[in-house]
Amino acid sequence: MANTWLPPAEYIATLPRATAYACLYFTDTDGRPFQLRATYHTDLWQWPGGNMDPGETPWQTAVRECQEETGIVFTGEPRLLGTHFVSHRGEEWPANHIGFIFDGGVLTDDQLTRIVLDPDEHSEFKVRTLAEWQREMTPRNFARLAEIDRARRSGTTVYVETGADI
């Protein structure tokens, strides 16, 4: 079969659809992961971040969303801890979803006291040990947290795939 050249718009229409998000991963001064509780899904804990807007890079998205959701104006350099791939979930989310998790560094006690949550998106934040988070989260969501935490501690990056309960 001969390859036929398609104009870019036609070719792109043949490819799988995907959305993208980006976020910042923080710990406190004791190395405990920081997470926000989503208001729209109260058993979901997540990092400050969200879906990319048109024309935005993953890094711009992570910094913007962090400020919108917590009031933290992040000025650090981009350091990618991992990428996250969630496959198409039918009617629930009819596209693949790709995430970029960046290192937000360490939040001091003073910074934690100055966090201002957007009540339409998050009801609370917590810092907990990995063992404490494991009791609170679904196995798949915790596996993603543990992998990102491992990447942070080891100075590496990770690739994580998960299914429908994210």
Tab-separated table of N, CA and C in Angstrom:
chain	number	residue	atom	x	y	z
A	1	MET	N	0.846	-1.182	0.000
A	1	MET	CA	0.000	0.000	0.000
A	1	MET	C	0.891	1.245	0.000
A	2	ALA	N	0.624	2.141	-0.866
A	2	ALA	CA	1.415	3.363	-0.975
A	2	ALA	C	0.981	4.369	0.081
A	3	ASN	N	1.953	5.058	0.636
A	3	ASN	CA	1.643	6.136	1.572
A	3	ASN	C	1.129	7.329	0.787
A	4	THR	N	0.027	7.871	1.231
A	4	THR	CA	-0.555	9.038	0.585
A	4	THR	C	-0.397	10.222	1.519
A	5	TRP	N	0.145	11.300	0.973
A	5	TRP	CA	0.310	12.508	1.777
A	5	TRP	C	-1.039	13.143	1.993
A	6	LEU	N	-1.316	13.501	3.238
A	6	LEU	CA	-2.536	14.222	3.579
A	6	LEU	C	-2.169	15.606	4.076
A	7	PRO	N	-2.989	16.588	3.772
A	7	PRO	CA	-2.756	17.904	4.375
A	7	PRO	C	-2.799	17.764	5.906
A	8	PRO	N	-2.041	18.588	6.632
A	8	PRO	CA	-1.962	18.440	8.098
A	8	PRO	C	-3.316	18.334	8.794
A	9	ALA	N	-4.289	19.148	8.452
A	9	ALA	CA	-5.588	19.102	9.133
A	9	ALA	C	-6.268	17.749	8.942
A	10	GLU	N	-6.168	17.194	7.739
A	10	GLU	CA	-6.770	15.881	7.477
A	10	GLU	C	-6.022	14.774	8.220
A	11	TYR	N	-4.697	14.846	8.194
A	11	TYR	CA	-3.899	13.840	8.895
A	11	TYR	C	-4.172	13.875	10.396
A	12	ILE	N	-4.192	15.056	10.979
A	12	ILE	CA	-4.441	15.188	12.415
A	12	ILE	C	-5.799	14.607	12.795
A	13	ALA	N	-6.786	14.749	11.921
A	13	ALA	CA	-8.122	14.191	12.198
A	13	ALA	C	-8.094	12.675	12.307
A	14	THR	N	-7.059	12.007	11.768
A	14	THR	CA	-6.974	10.544	11.843
A	14	THR	C	-6.290	10.062	13.118
A	15	LEU	N	-5.683	10.967	13.873
A	15	LEU	CA	-4.906	10.595	15.064
A	15	LEU	C	-5.775	10.503	16.306
A	16	PRO	N	-5.331	9.752	17.321
A	16	PRO	CA	-6.080	9.694	18.571
A	16	PRO	C	-6.143	11.077	19.224
A	17	ARG	N	-7.248	11.345	19.877
A	17	ARG	CA	-7.400	12.609	20.600
A	17	ARG	C	-6.727	12.501	21.961
A	18	ALA	N	-6.210	13.646	22.418
A	18	ALA	CA	-5.606	13.689	23.751
A	18	ALA	C	-5.761	15.083	24.338
A	19	THR	N	-5.952	15.131	25.638
A	19	THR	CA	-5.919	16.381	26.387
A	19	THR	C	-4.677	16.319	27.268
A	20	ALA	N	-4.298	17.458	27.814
A	20	ALA	CA	-3.082	17.483	28.625
A	20	ALA	C	-3.297	18.334	29.869
A	21	TYR	N	-2.623	17.935	30.935
A	21	TYR	CA	-2.624	18.718	32.165
A	21	TYR	C	-1.186	18.868	32.636
A	22	ALA	N	-0.982	19.792	33.547
A	22	ALA	CA	0.333	19.989	34.153
A	22	ALA	C	0.138	20.444	35.585
A	23	CYS	N	1.079	20.066	36.451
A	23	CYS	CA	0.954	20.399	37.864
A	23	CYS	C	2.323	20.488	38.523
A	24	LEU	N	2.311	20.977	39.755
A	24	LEU	CA	3.520	21.077	40.561
A	24	LEU	C	3.397	20.142	41.757
A	25	TYR	N	4.455	19.411	42.027
A	25	TYR	CA	4.521	18.499	43.164
A	25	TYR	C	5.359	19.163	44.257
A	26	PHE	N	4.736	19.372	45.413
A	26	PHE	CA	5.404	19.985	46.559
A	26	PHE	C	5.476	18.991	47.715
A	27	THR	N	6.463	19.191	48.569
A	27	THR	CA	6.496	18.531	49.871
A	27	THR	C	6.692	19.619	50.919
A	28	ASP	N	6.474	19.246	52.181
A	28	ASP	CA	6.785	20.178	53.260
A	28	ASP	C	8.245	19.971	53.666
A	29	THR	N	8.677	20.669	54.705
A	29	THR	CA	10.090	20.608	55.105
A	29	THR	C	10.485	19.237	55.652
A	30	ASP	N	9.514	18.399	55.980
A	30	ASP	CA	9.792	17.037	56.428
A	30	ASP	C	9.714	16.022	55.284
A	31	GLY	N	9.528	16.505	54.051
A	31	GLY	CA	9.473	15.611	52.891
A	31	GLY	C	8.125	14.952	52.673
A	32	ARG	N	7.086	15.441	53.357
A	32	ARG	CA	5.747	14.858	53.196
A	32	ARG	C	5.025	15.496	52.008
A	33	PRO	N	4.447	14.684	51.115
A	33	PRO	CA	3.739	15.226	49.962
A	33	PRO	C	2.548	16.107	50.349
A	34	PHE	N	2.380	17.168	49.580
A	34	PHE	CA	1.298	18.150	49.716
A	34	PHE	C	0.271	17.863	48.629
A	35	GLN	N	-1.017	17.809	49.033
A	35	GLN	CA	-2.078	17.590	48.050
A	35	GLN	C	-3.322	18.384	48.421
A	36	LEU	N	-4.159	18.593	47.408
A	36	LEU	CA	-5.422	19.318	47.544
A	36	LEU	C	-6.584	18.346	47.368
A	37	ARG	N	-7.665	18.560	48.135
A	37	ARG	CA	-8.869	17.727	47.973
A	37	ARG	C	-9.816	18.425	46.999
A	38	ALA	N	-10.167	17.727	45.935
A	38	ALA	CA	-11.064	18.277	44.918
A	38	ALA	C	-12.487	18.380	45.453
A	39	THR	N	-13.179	19.478	45.157
A	39	THR	CA	-14.569	19.627	45.594
A	39	THR	C	-15.520	18.825	44.727
A	40	TYR	N	-15.181	18.626	43.463
A	40	TYR	CA	-16.077	17.936	42.540
A	40	TYR	C	-16.014	16.422	42.678
A	41	HIS	N	-15.020	15.931	43.402
A	41	HIS	CA	-14.837	14.482	43.574
A	41	HIS	C	-14.103	14.343	44.906
A	42	THR	N	-14.842	14.303	46.010
A	42	THR	CA	-14.259	14.492	47.337
A	42	THR	C	-13.272	13.418	47.775
A	43	ASP	N	-13.216	12.286	47.084
A	43	ASP	CA	-12.197	11.303	47.457
A	43	ASP	C	-10.943	11.448	46.602
A	44	LEU	N	-10.900	12.475	45.769
A	44	LEU	CA	-9.756	12.696	44.899
A	44	LEU	C	-8.813	13.743	45.496
A	45	TRP	N	-7.591	13.320	45.716
A	45	TRP	CA	-6.520	14.219	46.149
A	45	TRP	C	-5.627	14.462	44.946
A	46	GLN	N	-5.190	15.705	44.779
A	46	GLN	CA	-4.402	16.042	43.603
A	46	GLN	C	-3.400	17.145	43.911
A	47	TRP	N	-2.505	17.344	42.971
A	47	TRP	CA	-1.499	18.392	43.098
A	47	TRP	C	-2.022	19.668	42.462
A	48	PRO	N	-1.483	20.824	42.854
A	48	PRO	CA	-1.905	22.067	42.202
A	48	PRO	C	-1.594	21.993	40.711
A	49	GLY	N	-2.624	22.127	39.899
A	49	GLY	CA	-2.454	22.040	38.461
A	49	GLY	C	-3.788	21.911	37.770
A	50	GLY	N	-3.752	21.734	36.475
A	50	GLY	CA	-4.991	21.597	35.733
A	50	GLY	C	-4.732	21.422	34.252
A	51	ASN	N	-5.806	21.481	33.491
A	51	ASN	CA	-5.735	21.272	32.049
A	51	ASN	C	-5.117	22.479	31.347
A	52	MET	N	-4.390	22.179	30.295
A	52	MET	CA	-3.734	23.218	29.507
A	52	MET	C	-4.762	24.029	28.736
A	53	ASP	N	-4.531	25.329	28.690
A	53	ASP	CA	-5.326	26.222	27.852
A	53	ASP	C	-4.683	26.300	26.471
A	54	PRO	N	-5.465	26.636	25.439
A	54	PRO	CA	-4.883	26.774	24.101
A	54	PRO	C	-3.701	27.753	24.110
A	55	GLY	N	-2.618	27.354	23.448
A	55	GLY	CA	-1.446	28.207	23.333
A	55	GLY	C	-0.500	28.158	24.518
A	56	GLU	N	-0.842	27.409	25.549
A	56	GLU	CA	-0.027	27.328	26.756
A	56	GLU	C	0.924	26.139	26.687
A	57	THR	N	2.089	26.287	27.292
A	57	THR	CA	2.997	25.151	27.437
A	57	THR	C	2.648	24.427	28.736
A	58	PRO	N	3.108	23.185	28.907
A	58	PRO	CA	2.867	22.509	30.179
A	58	PRO	C	3.403	23.304	31.372
A	59	TRP	N	4.589	23.877	31.256
A	59	TRP	CA	5.162	24.642	32.361
A	59	TRP	C	4.301	25.864	32.699
A	60	GLN	N	3.859	26.595	31.694
A	60	GLN	CA	2.992	27.759	31.929
A	60	GLN	C	1.698	27.325	32.622
A	61	THR	N	1.168	26.200	32.209
A	61	THR	CA	-0.061	25.685	32.824
A	61	THR	C	0.157	25.383	34.299
A	62	ALA	N	1.224	24.675	34.622
A	62	ALA	CA	1.497	24.299	36.012
A	62	ALA	C	1.617	25.530	36.903
A	63	VAL	N	2.361	26.526	36.441
A	63	VAL	CA	2.571	27.737	37.243
A	63	VAL	C	1.266	28.516	37.390
A	64	ARG	N	0.521	28.681	36.298
A	64	ARG	CA	-0.756	29.410	36.350
A	64	ARG	C	-1.750	28.716	37.276
A	65	GLU	N	-1.916	27.421	37.073
A	65	GLU	CA	-2.890	26.682	37.879
A	65	GLU	C	-2.513	26.683	39.362
A	66	CYS	N	-1.245	26.564	39.658
A	66	CYS	CA	-0.798	26.595	41.053
A	66	CYS	C	-1.201	27.914	41.708
A	67	GLN	N	-0.974	29.013	41.013
A	67	GLN	CA	-1.334	30.314	41.576
A	67	GLN	C	-2.849	30.432	41.748
A	68	GLU	N	-3.608	29.992	40.740
A	68	GLU	CA	-5.071	30.075	40.822
A	68	GLU	C	-5.618	29.229	41.966
A	69	GLU	N	-5.044	28.053	42.184
A	69	GLU	CA	-5.597	27.111	43.160
A	69	GLU	C	-5.083	27.287	44.581
A	70	THR	N	-3.897	27.896	44.735
A	70	THR	CA	-3.299	27.989	46.072
A	70	THR	C	-2.844	29.394	46.458
A	71	GLY	N	-2.721	30.278	45.492
A	71	GLY	CA	-2.146	31.592	45.738
A	71	GLY	C	-0.626	31.603	45.692
A	72	ILE	N	-0.010	30.434	45.519
A	72	ILE	CA	1.451	30.350	45.448
A	72	ILE	C	1.917	30.850	44.083
A	73	VAL	N	2.795	31.860	44.098
A	73	VAL	CA	3.409	32.350	42.874
A	73	VAL	C	4.750	31.634	42.753
A	74	PHE	N	4.792	30.612	41.927
A	74	PHE	CA	5.995	29.790	41.818
A	74	PHE	C	6.974	30.437	40.854
A	75	THR	N	8.214	30.608	41.300
A	75	THR	CA	9.232	31.266	40.474
A	75	THR	C	10.428	30.369	40.189
A	76	GLY	N	10.338	29.110	40.560
A	76	GLY	CA	11.452	28.194	40.331
A	76	GLY	C	11.611	27.826	38.866
A	77	GLU	N	12.620	27.027	38.606
A	77	GLU	CA	12.907	26.549	37.255
A	77	GLU	C	12.132	25.261	36.980
A	78	PRO	N	11.783	25.028	35.710
A	78	PRO	CA	11.082	23.777	35.388
A	78	PRO	C	11.991	22.557	35.536
A	79	ARG	N	11.544	21.604	36.342
A	79	ARG	CA	12.212	20.304	36.452
A	79	ARG	C	11.127	19.247	36.403
A	80	LEU	N	11.102	18.513	35.324
A	80	LEU	CA	10.075	17.496	35.117
A	80	LEU	C	10.370	16.280	35.983
A	81	LEU	N	9.399	15.895	36.804
A	81	LEU	CA	9.518	14.677	37.606
A	81	LEU	C	8.954	13.475	36.868
A	82	GLY	N	7.907	13.701	36.094
A	82	GLY	CA	7.320	12.576	35.391
A	82	GLY	C	6.233	12.970	34.429
A	83	THR	N	5.904	12.016	33.578
A	83	THR	CA	4.746	12.148	32.707
A	83	THR	C	3.761	11.052	33.093
A	84	HIS	N	2.514	11.342	32.852
A	84	HIS	CA	1.431	10.461	33.271
A	84	HIS	C	0.491	10.289	32.080
A	85	PHE	N	0.192	9.045	31.750
A	85	PHE	CA	-0.703	8.756	30.633
A	85	PHE	C	-1.928	8.016	31.157
A	86	VAL	N	-3.100	8.562	30.845
A	86	VAL	CA	-4.372	7.915	31.185
A	86	VAL	C	-5.077	7.624	29.870
A	87	SER	N	-5.406	6.365	29.651
A	87	SER	CA	-6.032	5.992	28.381
A	87	SER	C	-7.475	6.474	28.306
A	88	HIS	N	-7.949	6.546	27.099
A	88	HIS	CA	-9.328	6.921	26.767
A	88	HIS	C	-10.285	6.175	27.688
A	89	ARG	N	-11.238	6.876	28.283
A	89	ARG	CA	-12.159	6.251	29.236
A	89	ARG	C	-13.607	6.302	28.767
A	90	GLY	N	-13.834	6.221	27.479
A	90	GLY	CA	-15.195	6.200	26.946
A	90	GLY	C	-15.937	7.492	27.220
A	91	GLU	N	-17.182	7.367	27.600
A	91	GLU	CA	-18.035	8.533	27.857
A	91	GLU	C	-17.495	9.414	28.982
A	92	GLU	N	-16.845	8.808	29.974
A	92	GLU	CA	-16.328	9.568	31.120
A	92	GLU	C	-15.299	10.615	30.689
A	93	TRP	N	-14.410	10.259	29.786
A	93	TRP	CA	-13.393	11.178	29.234
A	93	TRP	C	-12.989	10.607	27.878
A	94	PRO	N	-13.624	11.072	26.805
A	94	PRO	CA	-13.432	10.451	25.485
A	94	PRO	C	-12.153	10.868	24.752
A	95	ALA	N	-11.046	10.842	25.473
A	95	ALA	CA	-9.736	11.135	24.879
A	95	ALA	C	-8.675	10.607	25.828
A	96	ASN	N	-7.496	10.365	25.298
A	96	ASN	CA	-6.363	10.084	26.177
A	96	ASN	C	-6.063	11.359	26.969
A	97	HIS	N	-5.432	11.216	28.112
A	97	HIS	CA	-5.112	12.372	28.965
A	97	HIS	C	-3.642	12.239	29.365
A	98	ILE	N	-2.853	13.257	29.068
A	98	ILE	CA	-1.412	13.212	29.303
A	98	ILE	C	-1.029	14.291	30.299
A	99	GLY	N	-0.299	13.900	31.346
A	99	GLY	CA	0.085	14.845	32.382
A	99	GLY	C	1.577	15.065	32.458
A	100	PHE	N	1.934	16.267	32.883
A	100	PHE	CA	3.323	16.666	33.108
A	100	PHE	C	3.431	17.115	34.558
A	101	ILE	N	4.192	16.393	35.362
A	101	ILE	CA	4.322	16.712	36.784
A	101	ILE	C	5.711	17.292	37.017
A	102	PHE	N	5.731	18.551	37.477
A	102	PHE	CA	6.978	19.273	37.702
A	102	PHE	C	7.268	19.366	39.195
A	103	ASP	N	8.526	19.504	39.531
A	103	ASP	CA	8.967	19.644	40.921
A	103	ASP	C	8.710	21.067	41.397
A	104	GLY	N	7.860	21.189	42.404
A	104	GLY	CA	7.572	22.498	42.993
A	104	GLY	C	8.469	22.826	44.160
A	105	GLY	N	9.235	21.847	44.617
A	105	GLY	CA	10.146	22.093	45.729
A	105	GLY	C	9.488	21.886	47.084
A	106	VAL	N	10.006	22.617	48.060
A	106	VAL	CA	9.597	22.465	49.461
A	106	VAL	C	8.807	23.688	49.903
A	107	LEU	N	7.670	23.444	50.546
A	107	LEU	CA	6.881	24.516	51.145
A	107	LEU	C	7.216	24.611	52.628
A	108	THR	N	7.570	25.802	53.074
A	108	THR	CA	7.842	26.023	54.494
A	108	THR	C	6.529	26.100	55.255
A	109	ASP	N	6.614	26.021	56.576
A	109	ASP	CA	5.411	26.167	57.402
A	109	ASP	C	4.740	27.514	57.135
A	110	ASP	N	5.541	28.563	56.974
A	110	ASP	CA	4.996	29.891	56.699
A	110	ASP	C	4.251	29.903	55.363
A	111	GLN	N	4.817	29.292	54.336
A	111	GLN	CA	4.140	29.233	53.039
A	111	GLN	C	2.837	28.444	53.137
A	112	LEU	N	2.851	27.373	53.897
A	112	LEU	CA	1.623	26.572	54.054
A	112	LEU	C	0.516	27.387	54.726
A	113	THR	N	0.862	28.239	55.696
A	113	THR	CA	-0.168	29.028	56.380
A	113	THR	C	-0.750	30.111	55.472
A	114	ARG	N	-0.041	30.470	54.404
A	114	ARG	CA	-0.517	31.533	53.502
A	114	ARG	C	-1.259	30.992	52.282
A	115	ILE	N	-1.468	29.695	52.209
A	115	ILE	CA	-2.193	29.126	51.066
A	115	ILE	C	-3.655	29.554	51.115
A	116	VAL	N	-4.133	29.995	49.959
A	116	VAL	CA	-5.535	30.392	49.819
A	116	VAL	C	-6.136	29.522	48.722
A	117	LEU	N	-7.056	28.646	49.105
A	117	LEU	CA	-7.673	27.734	48.145
A	117	LEU	C	-8.827	28.397	47.419
A	118	ASP	N	-9.020	27.986	46.172
A	118	ASP	CA	-10.211	28.377	45.423
A	118	ASP	C	-11.321	27.419	45.864
A	119	PRO	N	-12.329	27.916	46.609
A	119	PRO	CA	-13.351	27.012	47.158
A	119	PRO	C	-14.202	26.313	46.103
A	120	ASP	N	-14.196	26.818	44.883
A	120	ASP	CA	-14.928	26.132	43.812
A	120	ASP	C	-14.190	24.892	43.336
A	121	GLU	N	-12.887	24.798	43.638
A	121	GLU	CA	-12.094	23.674	43.156
A	121	GLU	C	-11.599	22.744	44.254
A	122	HIS	N	-11.216	23.316	45.419
A	122	HIS	CA	-10.615	22.498	46.475
A	122	HIS	C	-11.140	22.907	47.847
A	123	SER	N	-11.391	21.903	48.669
A	123	SER	CA	-11.953	22.156	50.000
A	123	SER	C	-10.897	22.201	51.093
A	124	GLU	N	-9.745	21.581	50.863
A	124	GLU	CA	-8.692	21.565	51.875
A	124	GLU	C	-7.390	21.098	51.252
A	125	PHE	N	-6.311	21.278	52.009
A	125	PHE	CA	-5.023	20.712	51.619
A	125	PHE	C	-4.461	19.988	52.817
A	126	LYS	N	-3.602	19.040	52.542
A	126	LYS	CA	-2.941	18.292	53.611
A	126	LYS	C	-1.528	17.940	53.188
A	127	VAL	N	-0.674	17.769	54.186
A	127	VAL	CA	0.637	17.159	53.998
A	127	VAL	C	0.632	15.916	54.867
A	128	ARG	N	1.056	14.803	54.273
A	128	ARG	CA	1.048	13.526	54.976
A	128	ARG	C	2.229	12.693	54.515
A	129	THR	N	2.561	11.711	55.312
A	129	THR	CA	3.586	10.755	54.887
A	129	THR	C	3.008	9.883	53.784
A	130	LEU	N	3.868	9.186	53.066
A	130	LEU	CA	3.375	8.272	52.043
A	130	LEU	C	2.477	7.203	52.644
A	131	ALA	N	2.835	6.682	53.803
A	131	ALA	CA	2.000	5.655	54.447
A	131	ALA	C	0.610	6.206	54.764
A	132	GLU	N	0.546	7.447	55.216
A	132	GLU	CA	-0.757	8.058	55.506
A	132	GLU	C	-1.542	8.288	54.223
A	133	TRP	N	-0.886	8.737	53.154
A	133	TRP	CA	-1.579	8.926	51.884
A	133	TRP	C	-2.089	7.597	51.328
A	134	GLN	N	-1.339	6.545	51.515
A	134	GLN	CA	-1.758	5.245	50.981
A	134	GLN	C	-3.103	4.816	51.556
A	135	ARG	N	-3.348	5.110	52.819
A	135	ARG	CA	-4.632	4.758	53.451
A	135	ARG	C	-5.785	5.620	52.931
A	136	GLU	N	-5.472	6.778	52.385
A	136	GLU	CA	-6.484	7.754	51.971
A	136	GLU	C	-6.848	7.677	50.484
A	137	MET	N	-5.963	7.116	49.666
A	137	MET	CA	-6.108	7.199	48.217
A	137	MET	C	-6.419	5.841	47.586
A	138	THR	N	-6.975	5.886	46.371
A	138	THR	CA	-7.166	4.649	45.617
A	138	THR	C	-5.792	4.081	45.278
A	139	PRO	N	-5.687	2.779	45.078
A	139	PRO	CA	-4.381	2.194	44.758
A	139	PRO	C	-3.708	2.821	43.531
A	140	ARG	N	-4.447	3.083	42.481
A	140	ARG	CA	-3.844	3.666	41.273
A	140	ARG	C	-3.362	5.090	41.517
A	141	ASN	N	-4.174	5.885	42.196
A	141	ASN	CA	-3.755	7.262	42.478
A	141	ASN	C	-2.550	7.274	43.410
A	142	PHE	N	-2.547	6.373	44.383
A	142	PHE	CA	-1.389	6.321	45.278
A	142	PHE	C	-0.140	5.866	44.531
A	143	ALA	N	-0.277	4.929	43.609
A	143	ALA	CA	0.887	4.467	42.842
A	143	ALA	C	1.512	5.627	42.077
A	144	ARG	N	0.688	6.509	41.520
A	144	ARG	CA	1.202	7.685	40.815
A	144	ARG	C	1.939	8.603	41.790
A	145	LEU	N	1.350	8.850	42.956
A	145	LEU	CA	2.007	9.672	43.980
A	145	LEU	C	3.347	9.065	44.379
A	146	ALA	N	3.370	7.778	44.646
A	146	ALA	CA	4.602	7.118	45.091
A	146	ALA	C	5.689	7.191	44.018
A	147	GLU	N	5.313	7.022	42.752
A	147	GLU	CA	6.294	7.112	41.671
A	147	GLU	C	6.863	8.519	41.542
A	148	ILE	N	6.016	9.519	41.648
A	148	ILE	CA	6.489	10.904	41.543
A	148	ILE	C	7.365	11.242	42.742
A	149	ASP	N	6.985	10.782	43.915
A	149	ASP	CA	7.808	11.018	45.102
A	149	ASP	C	9.173	10.344	44.946
A	150	ARG	N	9.184	9.144	44.408
A	150	ARG	CA	10.451	8.421	44.178
A	150	ARG	C	11.325	9.179	43.193
A	151	ALA	N	10.712	9.709	42.144
A	151	ALA	CA	11.471	10.484	41.158
A	151	ALA	C	12.092	11.713	41.814
A	152	ARG	N	11.340	12.372	42.649
A	152	ARG	CA	11.850	13.568	43.338
A	152	ARG	C	13.034	13.219	44.208
A	153	ARG	N	12.885	12.138	45.008
A	153	ARG	CA	13.951	11.750	45.948
A	153	ARG	C	15.206	11.237	45.239
A	154	SER	N	15.029	10.615	44.072
A	154	SER	CA	16.174	10.016	43.379
A	154	SER	C	16.782	10.923	42.314
A	155	GLY	N	16.105	12.029	42.007
A	155	GLY	CA	16.620	12.925	40.979
A	155	GLY	C	16.409	12.413	39.571
A	156	THR	N	15.456	11.501	39.395
A	156	THR	CA	15.169	10.935	38.073
A	156	THR	C	13.806	11.406	37.595
A	157	THR	N	13.397	10.926	36.443
A	157	THR	CA	12.035	11.147	35.960
A	157	THR	C	11.370	9.790	35.784
A	158	VAL	N	10.039	9.788	35.826
A	158	VAL	CA	9.287	8.545	35.673
A	158	VAL	C	8.187	8.722	34.633
A	159	TYR	N	7.757	7.609	34.104
A	159	TYR	CA	6.608	7.533	33.217
A	159	TYR	C	5.593	6.632	33.887
A	160	VAL	N	4.359	7.125	34.050
A	160	VAL	CA	3.323	6.383	34.765
A	160	VAL	C	2.103	6.247	33.863
A	161	GLU	N	1.568	5.032	33.769
A	161	GLU	CA	0.287	4.805	33.076
A	161	GLU	C	-0.735	4.372	34.098
A	162	THR	N	-1.941	4.906	33.986
A	162	THR	CA	-3.023	4.481	34.877
A	162	THR	C	-4.321	4.356	34.093
A	163	GLY	N	-5.270	3.753	34.750
A	163	GLY	CA	-6.571	3.525	34.132
A	163	GLY	C	-7.639	4.487	34.600
A	164	ALA	N	-8.845	3.993	34.641
A	164	ALA	CA	-10.029	4.839	34.737
A	164	ALA	C	-10.321	5.491	36.077
A	165	ASP	N	-9.692	5.122	37.188
A	165	ASP	CA	-10.110	5.733	38.454
A	165	ASP	C	-9.329	6.993	38.800
A	166	ILE	N	-8.640	7.572	37.880
A	166	ILE	CA	-7.921	8.839	38.117
A	166	ILE	C	-8.876	9.988	37.953
